[in-house]
Amino acid sequence: MNTRRCIIAVVCLTVASFAPAFAAAPSIADFAADEDFAFFRPALSPDGTKVALIARAQDKRVLFVVDLVKRVRTAVSVATVESFDISFCRFKGDDQLLCGLRGTQFLDWQPYPVSRLISVDATGKSKARVLIQNGSHGDSQFQDKILDWQVNDPKHVLIELSGEGDPFPNVNALDVTTGLTSVVQRARHPVLHWVTDRDGVVRFGSGFDEKKMSYVTRDNADAAWRTLGKWEFGESDFDVVGFGPTPGTLLVSANHNGRDAIFEMDLTEKSDRQLLFSNLDVDVDEPLYWPTDQRIIGFAYETDRVHRKFLDGDAEAMYGAIDKALPGSDNEVVSASRDGSRLLIVSKADVHPPGFYVLDTTKGSLLKVGSANAALESATLAPMQPVKIKAADGTILPGYLTLPVGASGKKMPTIVYPHGGPHARDSWGFDPVVQFMASRGYAVLQVNFRGSTGYGYEYYQAGLRNWGTVMVDDITSATKWAINEGIADPANVTIVGWSFGGYAALMGAVREPDLYRCAVSIAGVSDLRALAREDSRFYGGRQSVNYTLGDDVSELKAGSPLRAVDKIKVPVLLVHGGADIQVAIDHSKRMARALKGADKKVELVVIDEGTHALRRYEWRTTLFTKLEAFLAANAPVAAMPATQTAAN
């Protein structure tokens, strides 16, 4: 790749756009549309002439293929069928896409996740078809776990498949033209996931039984498997990232001075790990690979923004040129044509939805081919500001503050919005829920409380088995910080959360009955003992629950807002999907009954077929409609921003 020859042209280019123009005010419909595209990464064909992406057309979520030569896009498949939604697509050949569908099925009235794999004709001339048919693997719960794309074999991929009720998968070679499979690696207890090396050979496996986590490896396809390590659940010495530049090396994430760092491990020599990259302040996320040959070009880590440390000069120069062409964004090269002449870029920022671009390195031209939400592209959205918050014990808590456009930032009606997980983190970037609330006149405060990931092991560990104490206390500290700084109006602070965030909203209303004006729990937990029972129905669920929640019955009761509804003084809104797998809808139903029984003000909204993330347009429309009305009634803003219904 003659990187340097094209850099000057890229820096000086004028970005062309293939995305349709849309200039509507940010209405409920506009924000709800985001979930038609979110969590789907566009794909570039090997010949660099096509991009697959999802867009909304005639009130349907549709998979389109954009022809970069003819500058047209063709609908090739619906992206939603019954309970199933397309979650990813990738080109196997220039005219064939393999797409995973994720959905929900019910067994004994309980929802379970399932997936299917389909083949889609990228020309749109024939219908999509399911690849794994009824038979030896047709009853496998998950059928889209492609392990290796076998880029040099046009007919096959390697895929993990297991039998009904069996969590331990075989690795199969799947013929993408016929759907026939052949076993290349048989299931091996307790391996739950396999990893291939850069030559496509199955070389590593990880899993756990009721007592131990285990790693196994082998030196080549003909060698015997050997145990690489065994640990208590959740206490592994390292996590595997993938295979390194040569077949005999493994890249692992392990502790270095209290932070996750990337090491290289030589499996053949069984020598000590060699440190590749670390950061003093935060965990290192992962190595960066160049898409054409999968060479390591650097490493990514995240403070208040994503940062990249490059080892490859050509890749660094290319990223620099892209950043100059798309300033103020986090730009990532996610795919490339076979010859490397075209690159697919995802551009993310706080004030616009992710945009998708194709860079032609031979011409130095950058073409916009789509957006994660065209309805909001022309809207003026609110920037996220990084903040540092001091907890009650002096610990510094990182977070973000989003003020409504044009707001003074003084004595604002404020929404505290703790993240889900809980072992996750808030990041800088576009968030439709945050932007929706800011567009309605609220300052929005997010805090990465202890237990969040990315800030080292001690910070993460402080949240283990401390759901209703340390983590909620940190959220309370953030709320009081906003009041003491003069940002939040102490008489108009609301707490809104999703999943664990919903639990935190309810628990915040329990523990601080006079701090919040009202509380909103979306798909939130209300009973920790019930959550422990529900998660135990999945393989490994009991171990996971004991690790994160603990097994002290009295502590689980004390940390359950369902058991303390008498302490809640403020109005509560509960929103929950009827097909939620992560948090059963009974959490909100029981909470609503308990609040009503205690003569508290509560509204329960059940979205019948909704999943945990409420990703469909109609589900998000219901959520935003109910949220807007509840906030207006219970935490009104003096002058609401003008909105209008989005154009069809």
CSV table of C-alpha atoms in Angstrom, one decimal, residues 339-571:
chain,number,residue,atom,x,y,z
A,339,ASP,CA,-6.1,-5.1,-2.4
A,340,GLY,CA,-6.2,-2.5,0.3
A,341,SER,CA,-7.1,0.3,-2.1
A,342,ARG,CA,-10.5,1.1,-0.4
A,343,LEU,CA,-11.0,1.4,3.4
A,344,LEU,CA,-14.3,1.4,5.3
A,345,ILE,CA,-14.3,4.0,8.1
A,346,VAL,CA,-16.8,4.4,11.0
A,347,SER,CA,-16.7,8.0,12.3
A,348,LYS,CA,-18.1,8.6,15.8
A,349,ALA,CA,-18.7,11.7,17.8
A,350,ASP,CA,-20.9,13.0,20.6
A,351,VAL,CA,-22.9,15.5,18.5
A,352,HIS,CA,-23.7,13.3,15.5
A,353,PRO,CA,-24.7,9.7,14.9
A,354,PRO,CA,-21.9,7.4,13.6
A,355,GLY,CA,-21.2,8.0,9.9
A,356,PHE,CA,-19.9,5.5,7.4
A,357,TYR,CA,-17.3,6.4,4.8
A,358,VAL,CA,-15.3,4.7,2.1
A,359,LEU,CA,-11.8,6.0,1.4
A,360,ASP,CA,-10.3,5.4,-2.0
A,361,THR,CA,-6.6,5.5,-1.4
A,362,THR,CA,-5.7,5.6,-5.1
A,363,LYS,CA,-7.8,8.7,-5.7
A,364,GLY,CA,-7.6,10.3,-2.2
A,365,SER,CA,-11.4,10.6,-2.1
A,366,LEU,CA,-13.7,10.1,0.8
A,367,LEU,CA,-17.3,9.1,0.1
A,368,LYS,CA,-20.0,9.1,2.8
A,369,VAL,CA,-22.2,6.1,2.2
A,370,GLY,CA,-24.5,6.2,5.3
A,371,SER,CA,-25.3,7.1,8.8
A,372,ALA,CA,-26.4,5.3,11.9
A,373,ASN,CA,-29.4,7.7,12.1
A,374,ALA,CA,-30.0,10.0,9.1
A,375,ALA,CA,-32.9,11.6,10.9
A,376,LEU,CA,-30.5,13.3,13.4
A,377,GLU,CA,-27.7,14.2,11.0
A,378,SER,CA,-28.8,17.8,10.6
A,379,ALA,CA,-29.9,18.3,14.2
A,380,THR,CA,-27.9,20.4,16.5
A,381,LEU,CA,-27.0,18.1,19.4
A,382,ALA,CA,-25.4,18.6,22.8
A,383,PRO,CA,-21.7,18.0,23.4
A,384,MET,CA,-20.5,15.8,26.2
A,385,GLN,CA,-18.0,17.3,28.7
A,386,PRO,CA,-15.7,15.0,30.7
A,387,VAL,CA,-15.9,15.7,34.5
A,388,LYS,CA,-14.1,14.6,37.6
A,389,ILE,CA,-16.2,13.9,40.7
A,390,LYS,CA,-15.0,13.4,44.2
A,391,ALA,CA,-16.7,10.7,46.1
A,392,ALA,CA,-17.5,10.8,49.8
A,393,ASP,CA,-14.2,9.0,50.6
A,394,GLY,CA,-12.1,11.2,48.3
A,395,THR,CA,-12.0,8.7,45.3
A,396,ILE,CA,-12.1,10.5,42.0
A,397,LEU,CA,-14.9,9.3,39.8
A,398,PRO,CA,-14.8,10.1,36.0
A,399,GLY,CA,-17.9,11.0,34.2
A,400,TYR,CA,-19.6,13.1,31.6
A,401,LEU,CA,-21.9,16.1,31.7
A,402,THR,CA,-24.2,16.9,28.7
A,403,LEU,CA,-25.9,20.3,28.8
A,404,PRO,CA,-28.8,21.3,26.6
A,405,VAL,CA,-27.8,23.3,23.6
A,406,GLY,CA,-27.5,27.0,24.6
A,407,ALA,CA,-28.0,26.2,28.3
A,408,SER,CA,-26.2,28.3,31.0
A,409,GLY,CA,-25.2,25.2,33.0
A,410,LYS,CA,-26.4,26.8,36.2
A,411,LYS,CA,-29.1,25.4,38.4
A,412,MET,CA,-30.4,23.2,35.6
A,413,PRO,CA,-33.2,20.6,35.8
A,414,THR,CA,-30.9,17.5,35.8
A,415,ILE,CA,-31.1,13.8,35.1
A,416,VAL,CA,-28.6,11.5,36.7
A,417,TYR,CA,-28.2,8.6,34.2
A,418,PRO,CA,-26.1,5.7,35.6
A,419,HIS,CA,-25.0,3.1,33.1
A,420,GLY,CA,-26.0,-0.6,32.9
A,421,GLY,CA,-23.8,-3.6,33.3
A,422,PRO,CA,-22.9,-2.8,36.0
A,423,HIS,CA,-19.4,-3.9,35.0
A,424,ALA,CA,-19.2,-1.7,31.9
A,425,ARG,CA,-18.5,2.0,31.5
A,426,ASP,CA,-19.9,5.2,29.9
A,427,SER,CA,-17.8,6.5,27.0
A,428,TRP,CA,-17.6,9.7,24.9
A,429,GLY,CA,-19.8,9.5,21.8
A,430,PHE,CA,-23.3,9.6,20.5
A,431,ASP,CA,-26.0,8.2,22.9
A,432,PRO,CA,-29.6,8.6,21.7
A,433,VAL,CA,-31.0,8.4,25.2
A,434,VAL,CA,-28.7,11.1,26.5
A,435,GLN,CA,-29.4,13.3,23.5
A,436,PHE,CA,-33.1,12.8,23.8
A,437,MET,CA,-33.1,13.9,27.5
A,438,ALA,CA,-30.8,16.9,26.7
A,439,SER,CA,-33.1,17.9,23.8
A,440,ARG,CA,-36.0,18.1,26.3
A,441,GLY,CA,-34.1,20.7,28.4
A,442,TYR,CA,-32.3,18.5,31.0
A,443,ALA,CA,-28.6,18.5,31.9
A,444,VAL,CA,-27.6,14.8,31.9
A,445,LEU,CA,-24.9,13.5,34.3
A,446,GLN,CA,-23.2,10.1,33.8
A,447,VAL,CA,-20.7,8.7,36.2
A,448,ASN,CA,-18.3,5.7,36.0
A,449,PHE,CA,-18.9,4.6,39.5
A,450,ARG,CA,-16.6,2.0,41.2
A,451,GLY,CA,-17.3,-1.4,39.6
A,452,SER,CA,-17.0,0.2,36.1
A,453,THR,CA,-14.4,-1.3,33.8
A,454,GLY,CA,-11.4,0.4,32.2
A,455,TYR,CA,-9.9,2.0,35.4
A,456,GLY,CA,-7.9,-0.9,36.8
A,457,TYR,CA,-8.6,-4.0,38.9
A,458,GLU,CA,-9.1,-2.3,42.2
A,459,TYR,CA,-11.6,0.1,40.8
A,460,TYR,CA,-13.5,-2.7,39.2
A,461,GLN,CA,-13.3,-5.0,42.2
A,462,ALA,CA,-14.7,-2.4,44.5
A,463,GLY,CA,-18.1,-2.9,42.9
A,464,LEU,CA,-18.2,-6.7,43.3
A,465,ARG,CA,-20.9,-7.8,45.7
A,466,ASN,CA,-21.6,-4.1,46.4
A,467,TRP,CA,-24.5,-3.3,44.1
A,468,GLY,CA,-26.6,-1.5,46.6
A,469,THR,CA,-23.8,0.1,48.6
A,470,VAL,CA,-20.5,1.3,47.0
A,471,MET,CA,-21.9,1.7,43.5
A,472,VAL,CA,-25.1,3.5,44.6
A,473,ASP,CA,-23.1,5.6,47.0
A,474,ASP,CA,-20.9,6.8,44.1
A,475,ILE,CA,-24.0,7.7,42.1
A,476,THR,CA,-25.3,9.7,45.1
A,477,SER,CA,-21.9,11.5,45.3
A,478,ALA,CA,-22.2,12.4,41.7
A,479,THR,CA,-25.6,13.8,42.2
A,480,LYS,CA,-24.5,15.9,45.2
A,481,TRP,CA,-21.5,17.1,43.3
A,482,ALA,CA,-23.7,18.5,40.5
A,483,ILE,CA,-25.8,20.3,43.1
A,484,ASN,CA,-22.8,21.7,45.0
A,485,GLU,CA,-21.2,22.8,41.8
A,486,GLY,CA,-24.3,24.9,41.0
A,487,ILE,CA,-25.0,22.8,37.9
A,488,ALA,CA,-28.1,21.0,39.1
A,489,ASP,CA,-31.2,22.6,40.5
A,490,PRO,CA,-31.5,20.8,43.9
A,491,ALA,CA,-35.3,20.9,43.6
A,492,ASN,CA,-35.4,19.3,40.2
A,493,VAL,CA,-33.0,16.3,40.0
A,494,THR,CA,-34.3,13.0,38.5
A,495,ILE,CA,-32.6,9.6,38.3
A,496,VAL,CA,-33.1,7.5,35.2
A,497,GLY,CA,-31.4,4.2,34.5
A,498,TRP,CA,-31.4,1.1,32.3
A,499,SER,CA,-30.7,-2.5,33.5
A,500,PHE,CA,-28.3,-2.0,36.5
A,501,GLY,CA,-28.9,1.7,36.0
A,502,GLY,CA,-32.7,1.0,36.5
A,503,TYR,CA,-31.8,-0.9,39.7
A,504,ALA,CA,-29.6,2.1,40.8
A,505,ALA,CA,-32.5,4.5,40.1
A,506,LEU,CA,-34.8,2.5,42.3
A,507,MET,CA,-32.2,2.0,45.0
A,508,GLY,CA,-31.3,5.7,44.8
A,509,ALA,CA,-34.9,6.5,45.5
A,510,VAL,CA,-34.8,4.1,48.5
A,511,ARG,CA,-31.6,5.3,50.0
A,512,GLU,CA,-32.0,9.0,49.2
A,513,PRO,CA,-35.7,9.6,49.4
A,514,ASP,CA,-35.3,13.4,49.5
A,515,LEU,CA,-32.6,13.8,46.8
A,516,TYR,CA,-34.6,13.0,43.6
A,517,ARG,CA,-37.7,14.5,42.2
A,518,CYS,CA,-38.7,11.2,40.5
A,519,ALA,CA,-37.2,7.9,39.4
A,520,VAL,CA,-37.3,5.9,36.1
A,521,SER,CA,-36.3,2.3,35.8
A,522,ILE,CA,-36.0,0.8,32.3
A,523,ALA,CA,-35.6,-3.0,32.3
A,524,GLY,CA,-34.3,-2.6,35.9
A,525,VAL,CA,-33.6,-5.2,38.6
A,526,SER,CA,-35.8,-4.9,41.7
A,527,ASP,CA,-34.9,-8.1,43.6
A,528,LEU,CA,-31.4,-9.4,43.8
A,529,ARG,CA,-32.4,-12.9,45.1
A,530,ALA,CA,-34.7,-13.3,42.1
A,531,LEU,CA,-32.0,-12.1,39.8
A,532,ALA,CA,-29.7,-14.8,41.2
A,533,ARG,CA,-32.3,-17.5,40.7
A,534,GLU,CA,-33.0,-16.4,37.1
A,535,ASP,CA,-29.3,-16.2,36.1
A,536,SER,CA,-28.7,-19.7,37.5
A,537,ARG,CA,-30.8,-21.2,34.7
A,538,PHE,CA,-28.0,-20.5,32.3
A,539,TYR,CA,-24.8,-22.5,32.2
A,540,GLY,CA,-22.3,-20.8,34.5
A,541,GLY,CA,-24.9,-18.4,35.8
A,542,ARG,CA,-24.6,-19.5,39.4
A,543,GLN,CA,-20.9,-19.0,39.5
A,544,SER,CA,-21.3,-15.6,37.8
A,545,VAL,CA,-23.9,-14.5,40.3
A,546,ASN,CA,-21.8,-15.6,43.3
A,547,TYR,CA,-18.9,-13.7,41.9
A,548,THR,CA,-20.7,-10.4,41.2
A,549,LEU,CA,-23.6,-10.4,43.7
A,550,GLY,CA,-22.4,-12.8,46.4
A,551,ASP,CA,-24.6,-15.4,48.2
A,552,ASP,CA,-25.4,-13.7,51.5
A,553,VAL,CA,-29.2,-13.9,51.6
A,554,SER,CA,-29.5,-11.0,54.1
A,555,GLU,CA,-27.3,-8.8,52.0
A,556,LEU,CA,-29.2,-9.6,48.9
A,557,LYS,CA,-32.5,-8.7,50.7
A,558,ALA,CA,-31.0,-5.5,52.0
A,559,GLY,CA,-29.9,-4.5,48.5
A,560,SER,CA,-33.3,-5.1,46.9
A,561,PRO,CA,-35.5,-2.1,46.3
A,562,LEU,CA,-38.5,-4.4,46.2
A,563,ARG,CA,-38.0,-5.0,49.9
A,564,ALA,CA,-37.9,-1.3,50.8
A,565,VAL,CA,-40.8,0.4,48.9
A,566,ASP,CA,-41.9,2.0,52.1
A,567,LYS,CA,-38.9,4.3,51.9
A,568,ILE,CA,-39.6,5.6,48.4
A,569,LYS,CA,-41.4,9.0,48.4
A,570,VAL,CA,-41.2,10.0,44.7
A,571,PRO,CA,-43.1,9.0,41.6
